[in-house]
Steps between C-alpha positions, in 0.01 A plus 500: 500500500239658317348476128274285273558155401354424153452119527377237262267278727517137427182282497431322811592801731257724676602892526562425855742241441718725276494779751588230782807395280619873443425577873789258592734676278392853588481465890461715699319715225144479446380331187147496325372446138283729273228293346409139587558203244334179577711167483380412184639833342842598405658816414566857624496536893635820619654446861544814681800498754564732792371870458373400154208301695331842534469523131309173449177686421676695230615180324146353546340792310705466178320284230566133491505285184441135481504191252211283637406151382153376539329174462168521355199274553560438866450689834652479856429648841829699468460612155815316415643159481617458858157352602290213326389592171117463395411462132234740375217285363458529128768784470510697197820549300526876458668630174808701505264775339264478786788528773637796319168668485417438866831639622428878470214476761785419764735803400473815722365549836272180567341352797665176600389233744825349687568116522337338798850379575670841531691708776214737534365553851131469566426557873838465614562161329696438175273373247711203423490388866122494491508321154725220648250453773235451226331828531550655149409865525348690204724802511374835393618628173755789510640746253812421302676618206585307187733692266519246210434142428655318184425139385828337459411141439199298484475130435203365681484434783802730549487865481792741571436878573752782562334727752618854610313586819499731824535394855247268668413306161441127521615326187312189616175683502563659174547175334169368683293810389613489139395131478179553662416775259596237216236243677776272640745495783886529537766470768843645506765243429811717452593872617820716422522837618720658227518847645420733789550844334878510382565185689498248220561117492790507266721697759376318830763327695456142540471363857791249485738807382375685799550230747851426385603872464501809731153646551606845467649447155142437382314786662396823303481831669160574679405786261446227240167429672397843415454478111203696482590780766684804351849569645709817592855539639567661847794663644677338816358778705147406372560145550593558848201704556264255348642219687422699835141529371524851423276696246626741239416694186584331179351724241633312218249200566154514358238514768262297304719201525408309814844382591876492395808300560778700645844356401844633631809592276592120511156385369416353839140532615441770778129545531157478336352853523149625473359854503376625842351856463774728343781275562608136441559233784612132511245251493777223522876552592788264433812478682827555310685183362 
């Protein structure tokens, strides 16, 4: 069994919870997810099954879109409502105009400090494990890409933003930093991931439907993970050669393109190929079926 499950994760589940449930349906195939969602969050979670687990990094590279709700005037150690909230003394009430004026500084490639309660490893330990032991680490800022931010609704203290961003972005941190730029605090009180690339919320499968049906009926072909990778078609002979790890001349391919997805005549993913000297060779190969 191979393919991608485009799931609508419910609130209260970790991404691991979702994987564990799908794993029971997919045995003995491997299962993994492409992009963590916290228990507080809902929405698009792409789960890769079988050979498609080798394509997780390609899903993770795709832009993500979120509808994020923040509560202004308070802070927490986790930057969301999962932990105790602390009111900001004499917190100002920003105007809508002030918020909109502040948003552009957070668009583009920015430096972002991850939350103390995050899965980032420091000296071999997860930051959230250290935080739970009372050791709140100040994590080093790192570059993330924000493509766009749109103010959707603002009725103090609630602020709702539509955010489109790259991999590795912490939406909690974005709300925290935006609030700090306005002289106040904020915690994330709700999060819906509305898209990962072409995987959109409105077409995501519901958990109950998947559990009640046949998993294979909900799986999309592995090549759907490769939205940003150009494709080309190979003959049956070429497909066999690529699956055997052989190099070949493919003059129709642009050597300035770092990789291509090779599909057979039936549309099945055969390999991801990359240029090697004067020929092309497989980076990843996929068995038939």
